[in-house]
XYZ file of C-alpha atoms in Angstrom:
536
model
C 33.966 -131.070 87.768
C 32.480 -133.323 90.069
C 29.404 -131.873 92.087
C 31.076 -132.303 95.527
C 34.308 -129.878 94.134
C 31.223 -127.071 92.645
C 29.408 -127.344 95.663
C 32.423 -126.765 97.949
C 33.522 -123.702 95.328
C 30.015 -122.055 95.730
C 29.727 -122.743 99.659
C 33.497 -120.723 100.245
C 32.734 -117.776 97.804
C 29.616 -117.060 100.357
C 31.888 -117.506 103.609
C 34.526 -115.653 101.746
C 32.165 -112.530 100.916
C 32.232 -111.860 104.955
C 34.951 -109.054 105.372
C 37.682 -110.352 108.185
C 36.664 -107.491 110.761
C 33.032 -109.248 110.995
C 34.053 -112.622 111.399
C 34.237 -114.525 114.374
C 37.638 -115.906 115.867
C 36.097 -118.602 117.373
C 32.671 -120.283 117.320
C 30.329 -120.807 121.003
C 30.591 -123.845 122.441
C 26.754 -122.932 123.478
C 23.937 -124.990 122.020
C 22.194 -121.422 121.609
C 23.418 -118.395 119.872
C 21.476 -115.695 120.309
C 23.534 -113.664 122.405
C 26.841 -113.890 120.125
C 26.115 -110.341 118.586
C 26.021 -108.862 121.991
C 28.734 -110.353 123.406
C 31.154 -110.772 120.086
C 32.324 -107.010 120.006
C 31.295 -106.781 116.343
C 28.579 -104.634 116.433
C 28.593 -101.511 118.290
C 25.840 -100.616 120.431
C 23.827 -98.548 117.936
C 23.821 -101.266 115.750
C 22.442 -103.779 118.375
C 20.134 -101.072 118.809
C 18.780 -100.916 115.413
C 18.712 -104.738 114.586
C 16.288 -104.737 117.186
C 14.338 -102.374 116.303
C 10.658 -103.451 114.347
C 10.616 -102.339 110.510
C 8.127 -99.895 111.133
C 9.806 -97.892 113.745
C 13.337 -98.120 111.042
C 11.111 -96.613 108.267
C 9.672 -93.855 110.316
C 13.602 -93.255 110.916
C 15.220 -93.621 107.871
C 11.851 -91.272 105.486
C 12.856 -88.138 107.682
C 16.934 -89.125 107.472
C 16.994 -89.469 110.947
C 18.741 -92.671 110.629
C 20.990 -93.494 107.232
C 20.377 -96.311 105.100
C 23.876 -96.866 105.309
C 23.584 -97.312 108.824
C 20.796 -99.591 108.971
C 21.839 -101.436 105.990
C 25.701 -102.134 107.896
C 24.151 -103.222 110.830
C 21.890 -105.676 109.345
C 24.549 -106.728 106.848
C 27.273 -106.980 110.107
C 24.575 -109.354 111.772
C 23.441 -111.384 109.064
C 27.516 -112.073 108.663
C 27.682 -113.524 112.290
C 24.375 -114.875 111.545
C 26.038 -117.422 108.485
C 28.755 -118.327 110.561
C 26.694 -119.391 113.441
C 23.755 -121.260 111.924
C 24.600 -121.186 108.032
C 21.592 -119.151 106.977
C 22.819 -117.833 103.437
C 22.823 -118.933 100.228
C 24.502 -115.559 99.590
C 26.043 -112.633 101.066
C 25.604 -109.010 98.922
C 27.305 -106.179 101.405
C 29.117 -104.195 98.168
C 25.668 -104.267 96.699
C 23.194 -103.689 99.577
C 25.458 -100.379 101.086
C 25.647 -99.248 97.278
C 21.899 -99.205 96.948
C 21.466 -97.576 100.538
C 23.996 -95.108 99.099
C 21.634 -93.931 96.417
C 19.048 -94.122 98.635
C 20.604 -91.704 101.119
C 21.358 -89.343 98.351
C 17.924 -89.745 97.090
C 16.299 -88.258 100.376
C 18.765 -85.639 100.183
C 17.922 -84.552 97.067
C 14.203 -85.345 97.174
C 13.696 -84.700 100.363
C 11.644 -87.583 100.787
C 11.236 -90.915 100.833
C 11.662 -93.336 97.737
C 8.548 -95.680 98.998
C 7.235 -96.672 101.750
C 10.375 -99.702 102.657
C 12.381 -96.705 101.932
C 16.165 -97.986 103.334
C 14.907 -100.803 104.698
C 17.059 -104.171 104.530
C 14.918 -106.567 103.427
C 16.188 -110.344 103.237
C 15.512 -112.542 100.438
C 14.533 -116.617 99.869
C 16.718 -118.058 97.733
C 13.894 -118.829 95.298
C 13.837 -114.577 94.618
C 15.586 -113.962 91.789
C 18.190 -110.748 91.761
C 19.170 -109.768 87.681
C 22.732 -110.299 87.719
C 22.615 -112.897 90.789
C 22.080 -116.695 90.813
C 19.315 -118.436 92.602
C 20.594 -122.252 93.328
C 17.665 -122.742 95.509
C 20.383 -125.353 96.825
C 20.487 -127.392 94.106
C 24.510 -127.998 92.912
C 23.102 -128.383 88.740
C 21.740 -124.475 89.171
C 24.969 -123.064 90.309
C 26.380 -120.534 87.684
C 23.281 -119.756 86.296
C 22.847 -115.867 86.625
C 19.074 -114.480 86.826
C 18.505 -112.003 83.750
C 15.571 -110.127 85.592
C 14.180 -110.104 89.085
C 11.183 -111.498 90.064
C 7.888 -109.854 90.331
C 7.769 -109.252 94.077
C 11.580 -108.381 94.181
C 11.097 -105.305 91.569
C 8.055 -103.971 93.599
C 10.065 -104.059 96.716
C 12.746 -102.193 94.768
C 9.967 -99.516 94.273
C 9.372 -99.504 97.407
C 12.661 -98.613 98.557
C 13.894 -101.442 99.980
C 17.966 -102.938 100.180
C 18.403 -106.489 99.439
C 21.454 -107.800 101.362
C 21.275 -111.622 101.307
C 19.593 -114.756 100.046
C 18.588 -117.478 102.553
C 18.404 -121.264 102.908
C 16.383 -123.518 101.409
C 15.943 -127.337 101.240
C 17.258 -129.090 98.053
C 13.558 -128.797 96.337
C 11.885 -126.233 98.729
C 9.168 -129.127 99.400
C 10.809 -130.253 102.962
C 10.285 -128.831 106.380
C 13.827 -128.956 106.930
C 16.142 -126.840 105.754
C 19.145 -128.877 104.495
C 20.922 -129.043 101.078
C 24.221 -130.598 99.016
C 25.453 -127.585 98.613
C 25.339 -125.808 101.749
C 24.684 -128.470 104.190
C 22.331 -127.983 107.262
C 20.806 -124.643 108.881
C 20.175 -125.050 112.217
C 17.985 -122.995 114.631
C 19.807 -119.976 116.438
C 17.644 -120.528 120.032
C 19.699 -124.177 119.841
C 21.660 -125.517 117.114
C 20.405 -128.924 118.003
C 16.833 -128.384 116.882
C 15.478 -127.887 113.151
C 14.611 -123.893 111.439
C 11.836 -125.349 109.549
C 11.471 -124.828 105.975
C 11.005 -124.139 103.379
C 12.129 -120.793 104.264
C 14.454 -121.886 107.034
C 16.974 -119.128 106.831
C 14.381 -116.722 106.698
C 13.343 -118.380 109.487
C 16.731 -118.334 111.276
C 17.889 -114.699 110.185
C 14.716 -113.559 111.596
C 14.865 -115.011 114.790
C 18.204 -114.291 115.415
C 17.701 -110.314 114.136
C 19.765 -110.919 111.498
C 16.887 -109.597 109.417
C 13.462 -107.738 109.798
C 11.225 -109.015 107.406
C 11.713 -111.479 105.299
C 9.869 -114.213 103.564
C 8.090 -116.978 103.876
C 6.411 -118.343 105.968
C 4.459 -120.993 109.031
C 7.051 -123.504 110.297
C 10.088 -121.511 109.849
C 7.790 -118.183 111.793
C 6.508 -121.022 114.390
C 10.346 -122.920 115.457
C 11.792 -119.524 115.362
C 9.139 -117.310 117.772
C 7.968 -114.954 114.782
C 5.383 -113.709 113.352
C 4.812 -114.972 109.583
C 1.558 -115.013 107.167
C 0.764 -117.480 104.293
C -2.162 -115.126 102.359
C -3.885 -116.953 99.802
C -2.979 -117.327 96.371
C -3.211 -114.364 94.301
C -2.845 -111.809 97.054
C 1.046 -111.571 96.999
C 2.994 -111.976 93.601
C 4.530 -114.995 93.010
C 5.600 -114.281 89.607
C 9.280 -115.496 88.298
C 9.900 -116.809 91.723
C 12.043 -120.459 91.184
C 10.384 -123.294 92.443
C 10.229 -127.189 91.667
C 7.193 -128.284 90.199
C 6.739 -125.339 87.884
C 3.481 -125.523 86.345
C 1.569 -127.496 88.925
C -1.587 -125.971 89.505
C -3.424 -127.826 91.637
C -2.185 -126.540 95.057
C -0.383 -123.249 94.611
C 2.750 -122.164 96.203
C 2.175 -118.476 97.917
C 4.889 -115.844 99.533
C 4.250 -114.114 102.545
C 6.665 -112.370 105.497
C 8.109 -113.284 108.332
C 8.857 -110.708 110.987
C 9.017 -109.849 114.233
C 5.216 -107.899 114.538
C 1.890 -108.397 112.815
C 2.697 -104.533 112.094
C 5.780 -105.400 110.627
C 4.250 -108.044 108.548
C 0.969 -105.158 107.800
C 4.006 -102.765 106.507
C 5.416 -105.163 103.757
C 1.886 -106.457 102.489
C 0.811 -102.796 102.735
C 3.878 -102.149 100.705
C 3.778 -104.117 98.040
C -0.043 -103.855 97.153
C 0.239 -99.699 97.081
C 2.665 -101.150 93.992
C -0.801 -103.046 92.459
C 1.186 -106.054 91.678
C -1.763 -107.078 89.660
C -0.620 -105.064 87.028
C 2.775 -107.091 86.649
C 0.972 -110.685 87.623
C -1.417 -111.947 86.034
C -2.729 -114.095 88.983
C -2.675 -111.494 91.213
C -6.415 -110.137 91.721
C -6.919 -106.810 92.015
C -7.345 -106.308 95.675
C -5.497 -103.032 97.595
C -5.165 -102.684 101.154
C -8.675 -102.753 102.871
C -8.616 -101.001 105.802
C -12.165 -100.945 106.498
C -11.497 -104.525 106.630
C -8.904 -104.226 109.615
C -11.274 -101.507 111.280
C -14.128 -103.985 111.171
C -12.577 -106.449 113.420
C -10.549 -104.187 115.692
C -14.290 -102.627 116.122
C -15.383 -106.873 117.107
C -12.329 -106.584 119.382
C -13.195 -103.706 121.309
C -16.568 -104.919 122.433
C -15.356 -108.521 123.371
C -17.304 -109.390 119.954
C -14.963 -111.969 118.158
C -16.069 -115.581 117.820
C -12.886 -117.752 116.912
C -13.235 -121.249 116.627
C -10.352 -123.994 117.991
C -9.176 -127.311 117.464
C -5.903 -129.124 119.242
C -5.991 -132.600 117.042
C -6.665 -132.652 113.129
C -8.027 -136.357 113.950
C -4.481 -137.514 112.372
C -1.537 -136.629 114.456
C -1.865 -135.619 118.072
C 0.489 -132.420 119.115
C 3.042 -132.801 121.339
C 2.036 -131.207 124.715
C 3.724 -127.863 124.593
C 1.450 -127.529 121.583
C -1.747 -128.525 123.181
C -1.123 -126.253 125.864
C 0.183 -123.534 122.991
C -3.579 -123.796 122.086
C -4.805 -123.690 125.302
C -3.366 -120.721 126.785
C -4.361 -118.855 123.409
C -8.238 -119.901 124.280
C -7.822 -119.133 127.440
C -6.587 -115.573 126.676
C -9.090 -114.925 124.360
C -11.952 -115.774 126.806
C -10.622 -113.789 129.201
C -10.742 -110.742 126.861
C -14.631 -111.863 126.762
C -14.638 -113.301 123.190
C -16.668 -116.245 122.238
C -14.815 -119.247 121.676
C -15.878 -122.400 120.394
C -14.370 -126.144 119.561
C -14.317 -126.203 115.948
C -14.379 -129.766 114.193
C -11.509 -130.009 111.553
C -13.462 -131.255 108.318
C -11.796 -134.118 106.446
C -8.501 -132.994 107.126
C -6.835 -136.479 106.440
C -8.627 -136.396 103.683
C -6.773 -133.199 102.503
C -3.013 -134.684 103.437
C -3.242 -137.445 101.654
C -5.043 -135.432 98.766
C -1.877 -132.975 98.891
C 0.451 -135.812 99.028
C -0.742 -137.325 95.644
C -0.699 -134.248 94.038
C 3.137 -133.463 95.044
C 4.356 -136.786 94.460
C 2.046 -136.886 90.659
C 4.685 -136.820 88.115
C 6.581 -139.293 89.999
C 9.989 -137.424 90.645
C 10.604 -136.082 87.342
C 10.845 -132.733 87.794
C 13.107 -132.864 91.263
C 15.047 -135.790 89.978
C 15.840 -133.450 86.819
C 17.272 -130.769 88.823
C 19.341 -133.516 90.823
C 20.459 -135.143 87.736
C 22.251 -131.834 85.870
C 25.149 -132.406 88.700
C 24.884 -135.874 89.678
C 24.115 -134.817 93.216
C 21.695 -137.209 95.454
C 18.472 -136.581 97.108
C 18.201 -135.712 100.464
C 17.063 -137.995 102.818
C 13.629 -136.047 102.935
C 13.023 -135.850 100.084
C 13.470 -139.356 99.213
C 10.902 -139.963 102.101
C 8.284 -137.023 100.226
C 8.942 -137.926 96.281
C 9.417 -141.540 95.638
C 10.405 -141.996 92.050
C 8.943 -145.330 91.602
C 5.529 -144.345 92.229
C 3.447 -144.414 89.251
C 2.848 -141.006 87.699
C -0.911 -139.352 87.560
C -2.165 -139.269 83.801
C -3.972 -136.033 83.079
C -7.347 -137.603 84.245
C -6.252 -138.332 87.418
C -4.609 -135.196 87.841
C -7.892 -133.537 86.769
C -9.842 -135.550 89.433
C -7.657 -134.455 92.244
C -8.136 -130.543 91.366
C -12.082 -131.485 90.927
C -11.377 -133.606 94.652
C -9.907 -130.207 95.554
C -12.592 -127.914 94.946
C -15.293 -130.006 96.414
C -13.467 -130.306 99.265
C -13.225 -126.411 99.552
C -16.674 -126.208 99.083
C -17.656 -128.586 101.751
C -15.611 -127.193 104.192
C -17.306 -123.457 103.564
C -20.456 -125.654 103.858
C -19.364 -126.813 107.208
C -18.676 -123.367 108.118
C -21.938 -122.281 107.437
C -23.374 -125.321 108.940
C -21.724 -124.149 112.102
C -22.824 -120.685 111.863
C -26.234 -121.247 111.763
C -25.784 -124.267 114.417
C -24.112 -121.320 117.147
C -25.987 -117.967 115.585
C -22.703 -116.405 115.420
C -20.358 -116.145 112.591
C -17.183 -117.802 112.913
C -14.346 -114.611 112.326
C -11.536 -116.989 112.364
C -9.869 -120.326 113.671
C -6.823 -121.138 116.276
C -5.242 -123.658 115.846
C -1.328 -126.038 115.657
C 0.646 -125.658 112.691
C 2.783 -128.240 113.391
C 2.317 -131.376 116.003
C 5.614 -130.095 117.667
C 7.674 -127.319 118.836
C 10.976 -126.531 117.216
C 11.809 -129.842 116.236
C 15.319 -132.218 116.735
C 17.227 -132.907 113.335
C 15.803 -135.451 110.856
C 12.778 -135.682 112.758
C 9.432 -133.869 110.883
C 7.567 -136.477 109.846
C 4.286 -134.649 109.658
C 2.676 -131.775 107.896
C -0.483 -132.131 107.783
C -1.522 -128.971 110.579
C 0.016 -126.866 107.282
C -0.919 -128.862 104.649
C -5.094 -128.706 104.890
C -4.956 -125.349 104.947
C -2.783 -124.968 101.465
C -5.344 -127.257 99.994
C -8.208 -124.849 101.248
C -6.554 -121.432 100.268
C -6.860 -120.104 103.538
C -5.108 -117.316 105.122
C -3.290 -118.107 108.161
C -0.866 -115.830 110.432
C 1.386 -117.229 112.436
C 2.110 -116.000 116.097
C 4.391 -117.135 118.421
C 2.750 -118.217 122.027
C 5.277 -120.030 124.716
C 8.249 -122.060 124.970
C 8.259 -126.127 125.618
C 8.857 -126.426 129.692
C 10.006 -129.814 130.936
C 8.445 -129.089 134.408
C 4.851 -128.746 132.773
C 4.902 -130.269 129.795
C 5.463 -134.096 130.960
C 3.543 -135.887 128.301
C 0.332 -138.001 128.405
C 0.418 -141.391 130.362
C -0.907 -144.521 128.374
C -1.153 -142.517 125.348
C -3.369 -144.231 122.471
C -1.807 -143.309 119.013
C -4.801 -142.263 116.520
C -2.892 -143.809 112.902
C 0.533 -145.267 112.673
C 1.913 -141.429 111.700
C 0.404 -140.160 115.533
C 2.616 -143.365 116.985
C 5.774 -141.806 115.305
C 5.789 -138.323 116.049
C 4.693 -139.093 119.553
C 7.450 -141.577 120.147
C 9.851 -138.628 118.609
C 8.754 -136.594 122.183
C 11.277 -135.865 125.023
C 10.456 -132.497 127.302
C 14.237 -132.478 128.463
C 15.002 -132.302 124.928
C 12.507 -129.693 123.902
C 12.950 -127.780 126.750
C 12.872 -124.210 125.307
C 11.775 -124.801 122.261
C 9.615 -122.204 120.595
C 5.606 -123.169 120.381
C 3.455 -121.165 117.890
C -0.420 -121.165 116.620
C -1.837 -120.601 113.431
C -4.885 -117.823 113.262
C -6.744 -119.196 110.506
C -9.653 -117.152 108.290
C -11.437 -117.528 104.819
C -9.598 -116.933 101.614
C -8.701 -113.147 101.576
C -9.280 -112.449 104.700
C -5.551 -110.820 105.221
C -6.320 -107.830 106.802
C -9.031 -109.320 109.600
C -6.873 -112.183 110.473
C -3.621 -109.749 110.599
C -5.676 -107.614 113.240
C -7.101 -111.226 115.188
C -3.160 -112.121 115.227
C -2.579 -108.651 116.737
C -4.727 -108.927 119.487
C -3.819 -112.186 120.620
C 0.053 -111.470 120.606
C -1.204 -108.466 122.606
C -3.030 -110.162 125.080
C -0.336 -113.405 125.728
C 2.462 -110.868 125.782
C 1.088 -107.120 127.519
């Protein structure tokens, strides 16, 4: 069977797995969506009520019975329905299996009389790189449909423990290594707040469920949390499990894929990182170090808060790409805020970040194709445009010297830049508690148009933890662009040409809260306090 006729088979099974009474008789002519579940008649109004409701508040509910995980779990399953038919999100639908787990779980608090975990009831939506036993994982590539898991992944059986309901699997890019989220199989996700603009990726319908309270948490993690007005957090590696997750690349060492949530709170994202380390997922992970919830850690900064005590360093420009203007001022209004709450802020000098893109970008594109162009070549499906643009099979492959000298090019690099942190330190007398900055050059993007990831990419090749947290919208009226504008390489000349404020007009602008390796907990509670202060 040609891959067209098994892509088209797999795409109508998922639109077919919506019952009738939750779909939509006709689709919005509106560029935005996000008041379809309101206005469609699908969901009554204690449904609305609970899909926009934070995790944490649904938990407190459902460990004392005072809402049903049936409930929750319909009304999250009812959205995430009108959700795929508005901005094709899934890369499956599981309602028969979701309510039947939130069945048990019902009759387990009866029983019990308490909770199965801490996610106890809690929908929790799923990257289609998680793997479900007895569920496939396509991760959008045609060649991988059919193939059912045998076991979950790490992280999926310790959210099982925790009680949680898996009801869907989201969108990914053909590869997961894009920005955008668009495949063969399932075609293009598109952003809820206007179809016309990209989700991000790799986790774009995460990104998109989220935003459009399809979901509550979900996973992972910057671009999709920054074009969709969430919060999201990339912890470094070996804080979250990552263990029997698909991915391309498998075996590539030098710069480490991590999971993290996206939600709509930094408590919500505290809840499922709280969550899964009372499961000490070191003990199922090898790479996982052995590292519970610190608390103290949290307290320590919240203490620095209190007193007007933080120092937080900031850079607009990576000496690259130059942001787009709802960006700069993004960054700017975040600064301000944070002065005003009588914190010390300082301009922070990015170290040798171009030096880290193009480091990252040899590493990803080192065995020339082979393992991408595999996974297209068991259908007979093509690349996508992006990734043609990231992975260039031609390229000549890195021999196992030259891959060795770009993890040794990696490590120095770390080192310096903790060098240059110290350097600073001792420069200003203060120590430097974390870092604002872009983490992308523009707000929700248009279609075919990321060209650059750098704002993301330095801070994979340091390890760093970085929380995402959403800060404005792009306004036409303010954010008019810079006259006589000098591009700094031929990359800052593309993505500035790319910029039209009629066109972005709305779109969602984010920050990245960046801190040390680790440092989960402090920069969690820095995030809190600066969504606190731009939105009180």
């Amino acid at each position: 069977m040609a891959w067209e006729d098994v892509a088209l088979k797999q795409k109508t099974r998922v639109s077919d797995a919506i019952p009738t009474e939750w779909r939509l008789k006709s689709l919005p002519s509106t560029d935005s969506v996000m008041d379809v579940p309101k206005e469609s008649g699908i969901l009554t109004p204690e449904e609305l009520a609970i899909t926009e409701s934070f995790a944490a508040d649904l938990v407190k509910d459902l460990a004392v019975g005072k809402l049903s995980s049936v409930a929750v779990t319909t009304a999250f399953c009812k959205r995430a329905a009108l959700a795929h038919q508005l901005v094709n999100c899934l890369h499956d639908f599981l309602p028969d299996f979701a309510l039947a787990r939130a069945k048990y779980l019902d009759e387990y608090l009866a029983t019990h009389k308490k909770p199965i975990g801490p996610l106890h009831g809690l929908p929790i939506s799923l990257k289609d790189q998680c793997r479900i036993k007895g569920f496939e994982t396509t991760m959008g590539y045609a060649g991988w449909i059919g193939k059912i898991d045998s076991e979950n992944s790490v992280l999926v059986d310790l959210l099982d423990k925790a009680g949680a309901v898996f009801y869907v699997k989201t969108s990914v890019p053909q590869s997961l290594m894009v920005c955008e989220t668009v495949n063969n199989v399932f075609g293009r996700t598109v952003n809820p707040r206007n179809k016309n603009w990209s989700c991000g990726g790799s986790s774009g319908g995460e990104g998109a469920i989220i935003g459009f309270r399809g979901g509550v948490i979900g996973g992972s993690i910057r671009v999709p949390a920054a074009f969709n007005a969430v919060y999201g957090i990339r912890p470094s590696h070996g804080r979250l499990p990552y263990a029997k997750l698909a991915n391309s690349m498998e075996g590539q060492e030098t710069i480490h894929s991590v999971c993290g949530p996206l939600a709509h709170s930094v408590g919500d994202l505290r809840l499922f990182m709280a969550s899964v380390l009372e499961q000490q997922p070191w003990n199922f992970d090898s790479k996982v170090v052995p590292m519970p919830w610190r608390q103290a850690e949290e307290e320590s900064i919240r203490v620095k808060i209190s007193s007007g005590g933080l120092t937080v360093g900031f850079y607009s420009c990576d000496g690259n790409v130059t942001p787009h203007p709802p960006i700069q001022r993004a960054v700017q209004t975040v600064v301000d805020k944070l002065k005003g709450a009588g914190h010390t802020i300082l301009s922070w000098e990015p170290y040798k970040h171009p030096f880290a893109v193009d480091l990252a970008n040899r590493v990803y594109a080192s065995d020339g194709g082979t393992d991408i162009y595999a996974a297209l070549n068991l259908s007979g499906e093509p690349a996508i445009p992006n990734i043609k643009d990231l992975v260039n099979p031609n390229l000549k492959k890195l021999d196992l010297n030259e891959v060795w000298q770009c993890q040794l090019d990696k490590w120095n690099y770390q080192m310096e830049y903790l060098s240059a942190i110290r350097d600073f330190e001792a420069k200003t007398g203060r120590i430097l508690d974390a870092i604002v900055a872009p983490i992308t050059p523009t707000a929700a993007i248009r279609h075919n148009q990321f060209k650059y990831y750098g704002y993301a990419t330095a801070i994979n090749v340091l390890d760093f933890t970085s929380v995402v947290v959403p800060v404005t919208f792009a306004d036409k009226n303010v954010d008019v662009g810079p006259k006589n504008f000098v591009p700094l390489t031929d990359m800052d000349a593309a993505v500035h040409e790319e910029y039209d404020p009629e066109v972005y007009h709305g779109a969602p602008a984010a920050v990245q809260i960046i801190g040390r390796r680790f440092t989960e907990e402090r920069i969690m509670a820095i995030a809190e306090e600066v969504g606190r202060l731009l939105h009180s």
